[in-house]
Amino acid sequence: MILITGGAGFIGGNFVHHWFERCARLGLPEEPVVVFDKLTYAGNPHTIGEHLQAGRATLVQADIADREAVRQALAPHRPRAILHFAAERHVDRSIHGPGEFIHTNMVGTFSLLEEARAYWNSLEGADKDGFRFLHVSTDEVYGSLSDTDPAFSETTPYAPNSPYSASKAGSDHLVRAYHHTYGFPTLTTNCSNNYGPYHFPEKLIPLMILNALDGKPLPVYGDGLNIRDWLYVRDHCEAICQVLEKGRLGETYNVGGINEIKNIDVVTTICRKLDALRPRADGQPYESLITYVKDRPGHDRRYAIDPTKIQSEIGWKPAETFESGINKTVQWFLDHTDWIDTVRSGAYRDWLDQNYAERA
């Protein structure tokens, strides 16, 4: 049994799917999971519905900052590992309301660490020796790069530039401290920008796909030349599985897609894919919907990951190029309007109105 916080969100939900698919592919026993998720606006039980219905996954709806709820989940299920995905993740939301990010990403991680450490101390023998706490974080803790700077490595100094990245940096430091102070068996991964199925439509790629299909403007911040390293989410999930199996305790592993692309090039690529797969009724190219809007405060110019450590120590490398990954992603959104309908709640629409109206 493993416990996954945030397992109904984007990366966590994809991990649940990948976990069971991987067990089948490698002929491993189907190890069940407990999904511990608050089910905020971006947490969607429909994402993992098939596994919940089949009894392979159990859902506990609770806040990681609720220590009693964490304790009650750990005691009966007795997981051999905790994979900590739960986080408030969106930079723009952190600018509008940083308090939730401090609560979940820092206070929540602290509460989870405290209860996980107490649980670990209650274990004995092989159960205690084999227990792992894997913390999933972001490359944004390292700050921003210029066009000529080397990519982020695990030794790059932290320099977060948004309330979101600062709260994630704080959680990383807590995890590190619990290993070095208490000997708690931690692993940390810092990933680049994920994309793929089940992505909540406030982030760049799903927002562009769905706005384009609806004939709405495609809002691009600033000059559109900000660069991100794009990582297909299932590649990320496989990296986490391998770090869980092979990672050295107390270590951090950077996970990157080796795909540095300008935001505007991401948007135009999506437009071309949709032109081919779902042409507009008026015959116009989707690129005609691109609209440049006011940049967000403190927008980091470039992120890039150096994955040398995870490649050399773990043996992981991404299987998808951006071309193959974006093909799968666009097709998935075209094929899964049922899932999209479940996330298009009033809260989602209110958020888009709030965030983009002021940038028009």
GROMACS .gro file of N, CA and C in nm, residues 82-244:
model
  489
   82ILE      N    1   0.489   0.727   0.134
   82ILE     CA    2   0.401   0.842   0.111
   82ILE      C    3   0.459   0.921  -0.005
   83LEU      N    4   0.377   0.944  -0.106
   83LEU     CA    5   0.416   1.028  -0.220
   83LEU      C    6   0.338   1.158  -0.208
   84HIS      N    7   0.410   1.266  -0.188
   84HIS     CA    8   0.348   1.393  -0.152
   84HIS      C    9   0.338   1.485  -0.273
   85PHE      N   10   0.224   1.477  -0.343
   85PHE     CA   11   0.194   1.564  -0.456
   85PHE      C   12   0.112   1.687  -0.415
   86ALA      N   13   0.039   1.678  -0.305
   86ALA     CA   14  -0.059   1.781  -0.270
   86ALA      C   15   0.007   1.918  -0.259
   87ALA      N   16  -0.046   2.014  -0.332
   87ALA     CA   17   0.008   2.150  -0.328
   87ALA      C   18  -0.086   2.244  -0.402
   88GLU      N   19  -0.084   2.369  -0.359
   88GLU     CA   20  -0.138   2.476  -0.442
   88GLU      C   21  -0.027   2.512  -0.540
   89ARG      N   22  -0.059   2.513  -0.673
   89ARG     CA   23   0.047   2.514  -0.772
   89ARG      C   24   0.048   2.632  -0.868
   90HIS      N   25  -0.054   2.711  -0.876
   90HIS     CA   26  -0.064   2.806  -0.986
   90HIS      C   27  -0.010   2.944  -0.947
   91VAL      N   28   0.089   2.993  -1.021
   91VAL     CA   29   0.155   3.119  -0.986
   91VAL      C   30   0.056   3.234  -0.980
   92ASP      N   31  -0.031   3.246  -1.080
   92ASP     CA   32  -0.125   3.358  -1.081
   92ASP      C   33  -0.217   3.355  -0.959
   93ARG      N   34  -0.263   3.237  -0.922
   93ARG     CA   35  -0.347   3.227  -0.803
   93ARG      C   36  -0.269   3.269  -0.678
   94SER      N   37  -0.140   3.238  -0.673
   94SER     CA   38  -0.061   3.276  -0.555
   94SER      C   39  -0.044   3.427  -0.546
   95ILE      N   40  -0.046   3.495  -0.660
   95ILE     CA   41  -0.036   3.641  -0.659
   95ILE      C   42  -0.165   3.702  -0.607
   96HIS      N   43  -0.278   3.645  -0.648
   96HIS     CA   44  -0.408   3.696  -0.603
   96HIS      C   45  -0.437   3.659  -0.458
   97GLY      N   46  -0.390   3.542  -0.413
   97GLY     CA   47  -0.422   3.496  -0.278
   97GLY      C   48  -0.313   3.407  -0.221
   98PRO      N   49  -0.204   3.465  -0.171
   98PRO     CA   50  -0.090   3.384  -0.125
   98PRO      C   51  -0.117   3.301   0.001
   99GLY      N   52  -0.219   3.338   0.079
   99GLY     CA   53  -0.242   3.269   0.206
   99GLY      C   54  -0.267   3.120   0.191
  100GLU      N   55  -0.345   3.082   0.091
  100GLU     CA   56  -0.374   2.940   0.070
  100GLU      C   57  -0.247   2.863   0.037
  101PHE      N   58  -0.153   2.927  -0.030
  101PHE     CA   59  -0.029   2.861  -0.069
  101PHE      C   60   0.060   2.837   0.052
  102ILE      N   61   0.063   2.933   0.143
  102ILE     CA   62   0.139   2.913   0.267
  102ILE      C   63   0.075   2.803   0.350
  103HIS      N   64  -0.058   2.804   0.357
  103HIS     CA   65  -0.129   2.704   0.437
  103HIS      C   66  -0.103   2.563   0.386
  104THR      N   67  -0.123   2.540   0.257
  104THR     CA   68  -0.110   2.404   0.204
  104THR      C   69   0.035   2.363   0.187
  105ASN      N   70   0.114   2.448   0.120
  105ASN     CA   71   0.248   2.406   0.081
  105ASN      C   72   0.347   2.404   0.196
  106MET      N   73   0.330   2.492   0.293
  106MET     CA   74   0.424   2.495   0.405
  106MET      C   75   0.364   2.435   0.532
  107VAL      N   76   0.251   2.490   0.578
  107VAL     CA   77   0.190   2.435   0.699
  107VAL      C   78   0.144   2.291   0.676
  108GLY      N   79   0.085   2.267   0.557
  108GLY     CA   80   0.040   2.132   0.526
  108GLY      C   81   0.154   2.033   0.519
  109THR      N   82   0.263   2.072   0.455
  109THR     CA   83   0.379   1.982   0.446
  109THR      C   84   0.438   1.957   0.583
  110PHE      N   85   0.446   2.060   0.666
  110PHE     CA   86   0.494   2.041   0.803
  110PHE      C   87   0.406   1.943   0.880
  111SER      N   88   0.275   1.960   0.871
  111SER     CA   89   0.183   1.871   0.942
  111SER      C   90   0.198   1.727   0.893
  112LEU      N   91   0.209   1.711   0.762
  112LEU     CA   92   0.226   1.579   0.705
  112LEU      C   93   0.357   1.516   0.750
  113LEU      N   94   0.463   1.593   0.750
  113LEU     CA   95   0.593   1.542   0.795
  113LEU      C   96   0.588   1.497   0.940
  114GLU      N   97   0.524   1.576   1.024
  114GLU     CA   98   0.516   1.540   1.165
  114GLU      C   99   0.442   1.408   1.186
  115GLU      N  100   0.330   1.392   1.119
  115GLU     CA  101   0.253   1.268   1.135
  115GLU      C  102   0.324   1.150   1.068
  116ALA      N  103   0.386   1.175   0.955
  116ALA     CA  104   0.459   1.068   0.887
  116ALA      C  105   0.579   1.023   0.969
  117ARG      N  106   0.645   1.117   1.033
  117ARG     CA  107   0.761   1.082   1.117
  117ARG      C  108   0.716   0.999   1.238
  118ALA      N  109   0.606   1.037   1.300
  118ALA     CA  110   0.554   0.960   1.414
  118ALA      C  111   0.516   0.819   1.368
  119TYR      N  112   0.453   0.810   1.251
  119TYR     CA  113   0.416   0.678   1.198
  119TYR      C  114   0.540   0.595   1.170
  120TRP      N  115   0.640   0.655   1.107
  120TRP     CA  116   0.766   0.585   1.076
  120TRP      C  117   0.833   0.535   1.204
  121ASN      N  118   0.831   0.617   1.308
  121ASN     CA  119   0.893   0.576   1.435
  121ASN      C  120   0.818   0.460   1.500
  122SER      N  121   0.692   0.439   1.462
  122SER     CA  122   0.616   0.327   1.518
  122SER      C  123   0.645   0.195   1.446
  123LEU      N  124   0.710   0.205   1.331
  123LEU     CA  125   0.742   0.085   1.255
  123LEU      C  126   0.866   0.016   1.310
  124GLU      N  127   0.884  -0.108   1.274
  124GLU     CA  128   1.000  -0.184   1.321
  124GLU      C  129   1.060  -0.264   1.207
  125GLY      N  130   1.188  -0.293   1.222
  125GLY     CA  131   1.255  -0.385   1.131
  125GLY      C  132   1.250  -0.342   0.986
  126ALA      N  133   1.218  -0.438   0.898
  126ALA     CA  134   1.218  -0.413   0.753
  126ALA      C  135   1.115  -0.309   0.715
  127ASP      N  136   1.001  -0.304   0.788
  127ASP     CA  137   0.899  -0.205   0.757
  127ASP      C  138   0.953  -0.064   0.776
  128LYS      N  139   1.029  -0.043   0.881
  128LYS     CA  140   1.086   0.089   0.906
  128LYS      C  141   1.198   0.120   0.808
  129ASP      N  142   1.284   0.022   0.783
  129ASP     CA  143   1.396   0.043   0.692
  129ASP      C  144   1.350   0.072   0.549
  130GLY      N  145   1.238   0.013   0.510
  130GLY     CA  146   1.192   0.027   0.372
  130GLY      C  147   1.101   0.144   0.348
  131PHE      N  148   1.060   0.214   0.453
  131PHE     CA  149   0.965   0.324   0.436
  131PHE      C  150   1.031   0.442   0.365
  132ARG      N  151   0.952   0.510   0.278
  132ARG     CA  152   1.001   0.628   0.206
  132ARG      C  153   0.895   0.738   0.206
  133PHE      N  154   0.944   0.862   0.211
  133PHE     CA  155   0.860   0.982   0.196
  133PHE      C  156   0.915   1.058   0.077
  134LEU      N  157   0.840   1.058  -0.035
  134LEU     CA  158   0.887   1.123  -0.157
  134LEU      C  159   0.808   1.253  -0.178
  135HIS      N  160   0.880   1.362  -0.180
  135HIS     CA  161   0.823   1.497  -0.192
  135HIS      C  162   0.839   1.547  -0.334
  136VAL      N  163   0.726   1.582  -0.399
  136VAL     CA  164   0.727   1.626  -0.538
  136VAL      C  165   0.724   1.779  -0.542
  137SER      N  166   0.828   1.838  -0.600
  137SER     CA  167   0.839   1.984  -0.602
  137SER      C  168   0.863   2.034  -0.744
  138THR      N  169   0.908   2.156  -0.756
  138THR     CA  170   0.911   2.228  -0.883
  138THR      C  171   1.046   2.292  -0.908
  139ASP      N  172   1.076   2.316  -1.037
  139ASP     CA  173   1.198   2.389  -1.071
  139ASP      C  174   1.187   2.537  -1.040
  140GLU      N  175   1.065   2.586  -1.014
  140GLU     CA  176   1.047   2.729  -0.991
  140GLU      C  177   1.115   2.777  -0.863
  141VAL      N  178   1.151   2.685  -0.773
  141VAL     CA  179   1.221   2.725  -0.651
  141VAL      C  180   1.358   2.786  -0.682
  142TYR      N  181   1.411   2.756  -0.800
  142TYR     CA  182   1.544   2.804  -0.836
  142TYR      C  183   1.544   2.945  -0.896
  143GLY      N  184   1.426   2.999  -0.923
  143GLY     CA  185   1.419   3.134  -0.976
  143GLY      C  186   1.416   3.137  -1.127
  144SER      N  187   1.479   3.237  -1.186
  144SER     CA  188   1.472   3.260  -1.329
  144SER      C  189   1.611   3.256  -1.391
  145LEU      N  190   1.617   3.211  -1.517
  145LEU     CA  191   1.743   3.205  -1.591
  145LEU      C  192   1.741   3.306  -1.706
  146SER      N  193   1.858   3.354  -1.741
  146SER     CA  194   1.872   3.430  -1.866
  146SER      C  195   1.887   3.332  -1.981
  147ASP      N  196   1.889   3.384  -2.103
  147ASP     CA  197   1.900   3.297  -2.219
  147ASP      C  198   2.032   3.221  -2.222
  148THR      N  199   2.134   3.273  -2.154
  148THR     CA  200   2.267   3.211  -2.161
  148THR      C  201   2.306   3.136  -2.034
  149ASP      N  202   2.225   3.142  -1.930
  149ASP     CA  203   2.259   3.074  -1.805
  149ASP      C  204   2.253   2.922  -1.823
  150PRO      N  205   2.338   2.849  -1.750
  150PRO     CA  206   2.324   2.702  -1.753
  150PRO      C  207   2.195   2.659  -1.686
  151ALA      N  208   2.146   2.542  -1.723
  151ALA     CA  209   2.020   2.490  -1.668
  151ALA      C  210   2.033   2.463  -1.519
  152PHE      N  211   1.917   2.460  -1.451
  152PHE     CA  212   1.914   2.432  -1.308
  152PHE      C  213   1.969   2.292  -1.279
  153SER      N  214   2.058   2.283  -1.181
  153SER     CA  215   2.101   2.155  -1.129
  153SER      C  216   2.057   2.145  -0.983
  154GLU      N  217   2.082   2.032  -0.921
  154GLU     CA  218   2.042   2.012  -0.782
  154GLU      C  219   2.120   2.102  -0.686
  155THR      N  220   2.230   2.161  -0.731
  155THR     CA  221   2.308   2.251  -0.645
  155THR      C  222   2.282   2.399  -0.675
  156THR      N  223   2.191   2.429  -0.767
  156THR     CA  224   2.156   2.569  -0.795
  156THR      C  225   2.096   2.633  -0.670
  157PRO      N  226   2.142   2.750  -0.629
  157PRO     CA  227   2.084   2.815  -0.510
  157PRO      C  228   1.936   2.848  -0.532
  158TYR      N  229   1.860   2.838  -0.425
  158TYR     CA  230   1.718   2.872  -0.432
  158TYR      C  231   1.701   3.024  -0.444
  159ALA      N  232   1.610   3.066  -0.533
  159ALA     CA  233   1.581   3.208  -0.551
  159ALA      C  234   1.437   3.224  -0.600
  160PRO      N  235   1.338   3.181  -0.521
  160PRO     CA  236   1.199   3.186  -0.568
  160PRO      C  237   1.151   3.329  -0.587
  161ASN      N  238   1.066   3.349  -0.689
  161ASN     CA  239   1.023   3.483  -0.725
  161ASN      C  240   0.873   3.507  -0.714
  162SER      N  241   0.796   3.409  -0.670
  162SER     CA  242   0.651   3.426  -0.654
  162SER      C  243   0.610   3.365  -0.520
  163PRO      N  244   0.494   3.404  -0.467
  163PRO     CA  245   0.448   3.338  -0.345
  163PRO      C  246   0.438   3.186  -0.361
  164TYR      N  247   0.397   3.141  -0.480
  164TYR     CA  248   0.391   2.996  -0.505
  164TYR      C  249   0.528   2.932  -0.490
  165SER      N  250   0.627   2.982  -0.564
  165SER     CA  251   0.758   2.918  -0.562
  165SER      C  252   0.824   2.933  -0.425
  166ALA      N  253   0.798   3.044  -0.356
  166ALA     CA  254   0.853   3.061  -0.222
  166ALA      C  255   0.794   2.959  -0.125
  167SER      N  256   0.664   2.931  -0.140
  167SER     CA  257   0.602   2.833  -0.050
  167SER      C  258   0.653   2.692  -0.081
  168LYS      N  259   0.679   2.663  -0.208
  168LYS     CA  260   0.736   2.532  -0.243
  168LYS      C  261   0.881   2.522  -0.196
  169ALA      N  262   0.955   2.631  -0.205
  169ALA     CA  263   1.092   2.631  -0.153
  169ALA      C  264   1.092   2.602  -0.003
  170GLY      N  265   0.998   2.664   0.068
  170GLY     CA  266   0.987   2.638   0.211
  170GLY      C  267   0.958   2.492   0.240
  171SER      N  268   0.870   2.430   0.161
  171SER     CA  269   0.839   2.289   0.183
  171SER      C  270   0.960   2.201   0.153
  172ASP      N  271   1.036   2.236   0.050
  172ASP     CA  272   1.159   2.161   0.020
  172ASP      C  273   1.256   2.166   0.138
  173HIS      N  274   1.271   2.285   0.195
  173HIS     CA  275   1.364   2.300   0.308
  173HIS      C  276   1.318   2.218   0.429
  174LEU      N  277   1.187   2.214   0.452
  174LEU     CA  278   1.136   2.132   0.562
  174LEU      C  279   1.168   1.985   0.542
  175VAL      N  280   1.146   1.936   0.420
  175VAL     CA  281   1.173   1.796   0.392
  175VAL      C  282   1.321   1.765   0.412
  176ARG      N  283   1.406   1.853   0.362
  176ARG     CA  284   1.550   1.834   0.380
  176ARG      C  285   1.586   1.833   0.528
  177ALA      N  286   1.529   1.925   0.604
  177ALA     CA  287   1.561   1.935   0.746
  177ALA      C  288   1.518   1.810   0.823
  178TYR      N  289   1.403   1.752   0.786
  178TYR     CA  290   1.355   1.633   0.857
  178TYR      C  291   1.445   1.513   0.831
  179HIS      N  292   1.507   1.509   0.714
  179HIS     CA  293   1.603   1.400   0.690
  179HIS      C  294   1.730   1.422   0.772
  180HIS      N  295   1.783   1.543   0.767
  180HIS     CA  296   1.912   1.567   0.831
  180HIS      C  297   1.900   1.575   0.983
  181THR      N  298   1.786   1.619   1.035
  181THR     CA  299   1.770   1.629   1.180
  181THR      C  300   1.725   1.498   1.242
  182TYR      N  301   1.628   1.432   1.180
  182TYR     CA  302   1.566   1.314   1.240
  182TYR      C  303   1.602   1.183   1.171
  183GLY      N  304   1.676   1.192   1.060
  183GLY     CA  305   1.704   1.070   0.985
  183GLY      C  306   1.584   1.017   0.909
  184PHE      N  307   1.480   1.100   0.894
  184PHE     CA  308   1.358   1.059   0.826
  184PHE      C  309   1.390   1.028   0.680
  185PRO      N  310   1.342   0.917   0.626
  185PRO     CA  311   1.385   0.869   0.493
  185PRO      C  312   1.314   0.941   0.378
  186THR      N  313   1.366   1.058   0.341
  186THR     CA  314   1.303   1.141   0.240
  186THR      C  315   1.372   1.131   0.105
  187LEU      N  316   1.296   1.162   0.001
  187LEU     CA  317   1.344   1.182  -0.135
  187LEU      C  318   1.270   1.304  -0.190
  188THR      N  319   1.337   1.385  -0.271
  188THR     CA  320   1.272   1.502  -0.330
  188THR      C  321   1.297   1.504  -0.480
  189THR      N  322   1.192   1.536  -0.555
  189THR     CA  323   1.207   1.558  -0.699
  189THR      C  324   1.162   1.701  -0.731
  190ASN      N  325   1.237   1.768  -0.817
  190ASN     CA  326   1.200   1.901  -0.865
  190ASN      C  327   1.183   1.892  -1.017
  191CYS      N  328   1.061   1.915  -1.061
  191CYS     CA  329   1.029   1.891  -1.203
  191CYS      C  330   1.010   2.022  -1.277
  192SER      N  331   1.021   2.012  -1.410
  192SER     CA  332   0.989   2.125  -1.497
  192SER      C  333   0.840   2.124  -1.529
  193ASN      N  334   0.796   2.211  -1.620
  193ASN     CA  335   0.653   2.226  -1.650
  193ASN      C  336   0.593   2.098  -1.706
  194ASN      N  337   0.494   2.044  -1.636
  194ASN     CA  338   0.424   1.923  -1.683
  194ASN      C  339   0.309   1.961  -1.776
  195TYR      N  340   0.276   1.869  -1.866
  195TYR     CA  341   0.157   1.882  -1.950
  195TYR      C  342   0.109   1.741  -1.983
  196GLY      N  343  -0.017   1.731  -2.023
  196GLY     CA  344  -0.071   1.600  -2.059
  196GLY      C  345  -0.217   1.587  -2.022
  197PRO      N  346  -0.269   1.463  -2.015
  197PRO     CA  347  -0.410   1.439  -1.983
  197PRO      C  348  -0.447   1.489  -1.843
  198TYR      N  349  -0.574   1.519  -1.825
  198TYR     CA  350  -0.632   1.558  -1.695
  198TYR      C  351  -0.577   1.689  -1.642
  199HIS      N  352  -0.524   1.776  -1.729
  199HIS     CA  353  -0.466   1.901  -1.683
  199HIS      C  354  -0.576   2.004  -1.665
  200PHE      N  355  -0.585   2.061  -1.545
  200PHE     CA  356  -0.690   2.158  -1.517
  200PHE      C  357  -0.673   2.281  -1.607
  201PRO      N  358  -0.782   2.328  -1.668
  201PRO     CA  359  -0.771   2.427  -1.774
  201PRO      C  360  -0.748   2.571  -1.730
  202GLU      N  361  -0.663   2.591  -1.630
  202GLU     CA  362  -0.615   2.725  -1.600
  202GLU      C  363  -0.471   2.739  -1.649
  203LYS      N  364  -0.403   2.628  -1.671
  203LYS     CA  365  -0.263   2.629  -1.715
  203LYS      C  366  -0.255   2.648  -1.866
  204LEU      N  367  -0.136   2.686  -1.913
  204LEU     CA  368  -0.121   2.733  -2.049
  204LEU      C  369  -0.173   2.637  -2.154
  205ILE      N  370  -0.127   2.513  -2.155
  205ILE     CA  371  -0.160   2.423  -2.265
  205ILE      C  372  -0.308   2.387  -2.267
  206PRO      N  373  -0.369   2.340  -2.158
  206PRO     CA  374  -0.512   2.310  -2.167
  206PRO      C  375  -0.598   2.433  -2.191
  207LEU      N  376  -0.557   2.548  -2.137
  207LEU     CA  377  -0.632   2.671  -2.160
  207LEU      C  378  -0.633   2.706  -2.308
  208MET      N  379  -0.518   2.693  -2.373
  208MET     CA  380  -0.511   2.725  -2.516
  208MET      C  381  -0.596   2.628  -2.598
  209ILE      N  382  -0.591   2.500  -2.565
  209ILE     CA  383  -0.669   2.401  -2.639
  209ILE      C  384  -0.818   2.431  -2.628
  210LEU      N  385  -0.866   2.450  -2.506
  210LEU     CA  386  -1.009   2.466  -2.485
  210LEU      C  387  -1.059   2.602  -2.531
  211ASN      N  388  -0.982   2.708  -2.511
  211ASN     CA  389  -1.023   2.838  -2.564
  211ASN      C  390  -1.031   2.834  -2.716
  212ALA      N  391  -0.934   2.770  -2.778
  212ALA     CA  392  -0.935   2.762  -2.924
  212ALA      C  393  -1.059   2.689  -2.973
  213LEU      N  394  -1.090   2.577  -2.911
  213LEU     CA  395  -1.208   2.500  -2.953
  213LEU      C  396  -1.337   2.579  -2.933
  214ASP      N  397  -1.337   2.668  -2.832
  214ASP     CA  398  -1.455   2.750  -2.806
  214ASP      C  399  -1.456   2.880  -2.886
  215GLY      N  400  -1.352   2.903  -2.968
  215GLY     CA  401  -1.345   3.026  -3.046
  215GLY      C  402  -1.314   3.149  -2.963
  216LYS      N  403  -1.254   3.130  -2.846
  216LYS     CA  404  -1.222   3.242  -2.757
  216LYS      C  405  -1.078   3.289  -2.780
  217PRO      N  406  -1.045   3.411  -2.734
  217PRO     CA  407  -0.907   3.458  -2.747
  217PRO      C  408  -0.809   3.365  -2.677
  218LEU      N  409  -0.687   3.358  -2.731
  218LEU     CA  410  -0.579   3.279  -2.673
  218LEU      C  411  -0.482   3.377  -2.607
  219PRO      N  412  -0.498   3.401  -2.475
  219PRO     CA  413  -0.419   3.506  -2.409
  219PRO      C  414  -0.275   3.463  -2.383
  220VAL      N  415  -0.181   3.539  -2.437
  220VAL     CA  416  -0.039   3.512  -2.421
  220VAL      C  417   0.022   3.627  -2.341
  221TYR      N  418   0.086   3.594  -2.230
  221TYR     CA  419   0.144   3.697  -2.143
  221TYR      C  420   0.263   3.768  -2.211
  222GLY      N  421   0.267   3.900  -2.193
  222GLY     CA  422   0.382   3.978  -2.237
  222GLY      C  423   0.413   3.961  -2.384
  223ASP      N  424   0.542   3.934  -2.414
  223ASP     CA  425   0.584   3.915  -2.553
  223ASP      C  426   0.580   3.769  -2.596
  224GLY      N  427   0.544   3.680  -2.501
  224GLY     CA  428   0.533   3.539  -2.535
  224GLY      C  429   0.666   3.467  -2.546
  225LEU      N  430   0.775   3.532  -2.511
  225LEU     CA  431   0.908   3.474  -2.532
  225LEU      C  432   0.964   3.406  -2.407
  226ASN      N  433   0.884   3.398  -2.301
  226ASN     CA  434   0.927   3.324  -2.183
  226ASN      C  435   0.947   3.177  -2.220
  227ILE      N  436   1.052   3.117  -2.166
  227ILE     CA  437   1.091   2.981  -2.204
  227ILE      C  438   1.068   2.885  -2.087
  228ARG      N  439   1.009   2.771  -2.118
  228ARG     CA  440   0.989   2.665  -2.019
  228ARG      C  441   1.041   2.533  -2.075
  229ASP      N  442   1.083   2.446  -1.984
  229ASP     CA  443   1.123   2.310  -2.020
  229ASP      C  444   1.000   2.222  -1.999
  230TRP      N  445   0.944   2.167  -2.107
  230TRP     CA  446   0.817   2.096  -2.100
  230TRP      C  447   0.838   1.946  -2.082
  231LEU      N  448   0.770   1.890  -1.982
  231LEU     CA  449   0.784   1.750  -1.942
  231LEU      C  450   0.648   1.681  -1.951
  232TYR      N  451   0.638   1.580  -2.036
  232TYR     CA  452   0.512   1.505  -2.046
  232TYR      C  453   0.486   1.435  -1.913
  233VAL      N  454   0.364   1.447  -1.863
  233VAL     CA  455   0.335   1.409  -1.725
  233VAL      C  456   0.362   1.261  -1.698
  234ARG      N  457   0.339   1.174  -1.797
  234ARG     CA  458   0.364   1.031  -1.773
  234ARG      C  459   0.514   1.002  -1.764
  235ASP      N  460   0.597   1.079  -1.834
  235ASP     CA  461   0.742   1.067  -1.815
  235ASP      C  462   0.779   1.104  -1.672
  236HIS      N  463   0.717   1.210  -1.621
  236HIS     CA  464   0.740   1.251  -1.483
  236HIS      C  465   0.700   1.140  -1.386
  237CYS      N  466   0.584   1.078  -1.411
  237CYS     CA  467   0.537   0.970  -1.323
  237CYS      C  468   0.636   0.854  -1.319
  238GLU      N  469   0.690   0.819  -1.435
  238GLU     CA  470   0.788   0.710  -1.438
  238GLU      C  471   0.914   0.749  -1.363
  239ALA      N  472   0.956   0.875  -1.374
  239ALA     CA  473   1.073   0.921  -1.298
  239ALA      C  474   1.049   0.906  -1.148
  240ILE      N  475   0.930   0.940  -1.103
  240ILE     CA  476   0.898   0.928  -0.960
  240ILE      C  477   0.903   0.782  -0.916
  241CYS      N  478   0.847   0.693  -0.997
  241CYS     CA  479   0.853   0.550  -0.964
  241CYS      C  480   0.997   0.504  -0.949
  242GLN      N  481   1.084   0.547  -1.038
  242GLN     CA  482   1.223   0.502  -1.034
  242GLN      C  483   1.300   0.565  -0.918
  243VAL      N  484   1.270   0.691  -0.887
  243VAL     CA  485   1.335   0.753  -0.771
  243VAL      C  486   1.289   0.683  -0.643
  244LEU      N  487   1.162   0.648  -0.635
  244LEU     CA  488   1.111   0.576  -0.519
  244LEU      C  489   1.184   0.444  -0.500
   0.00000   0.00000   0.00000
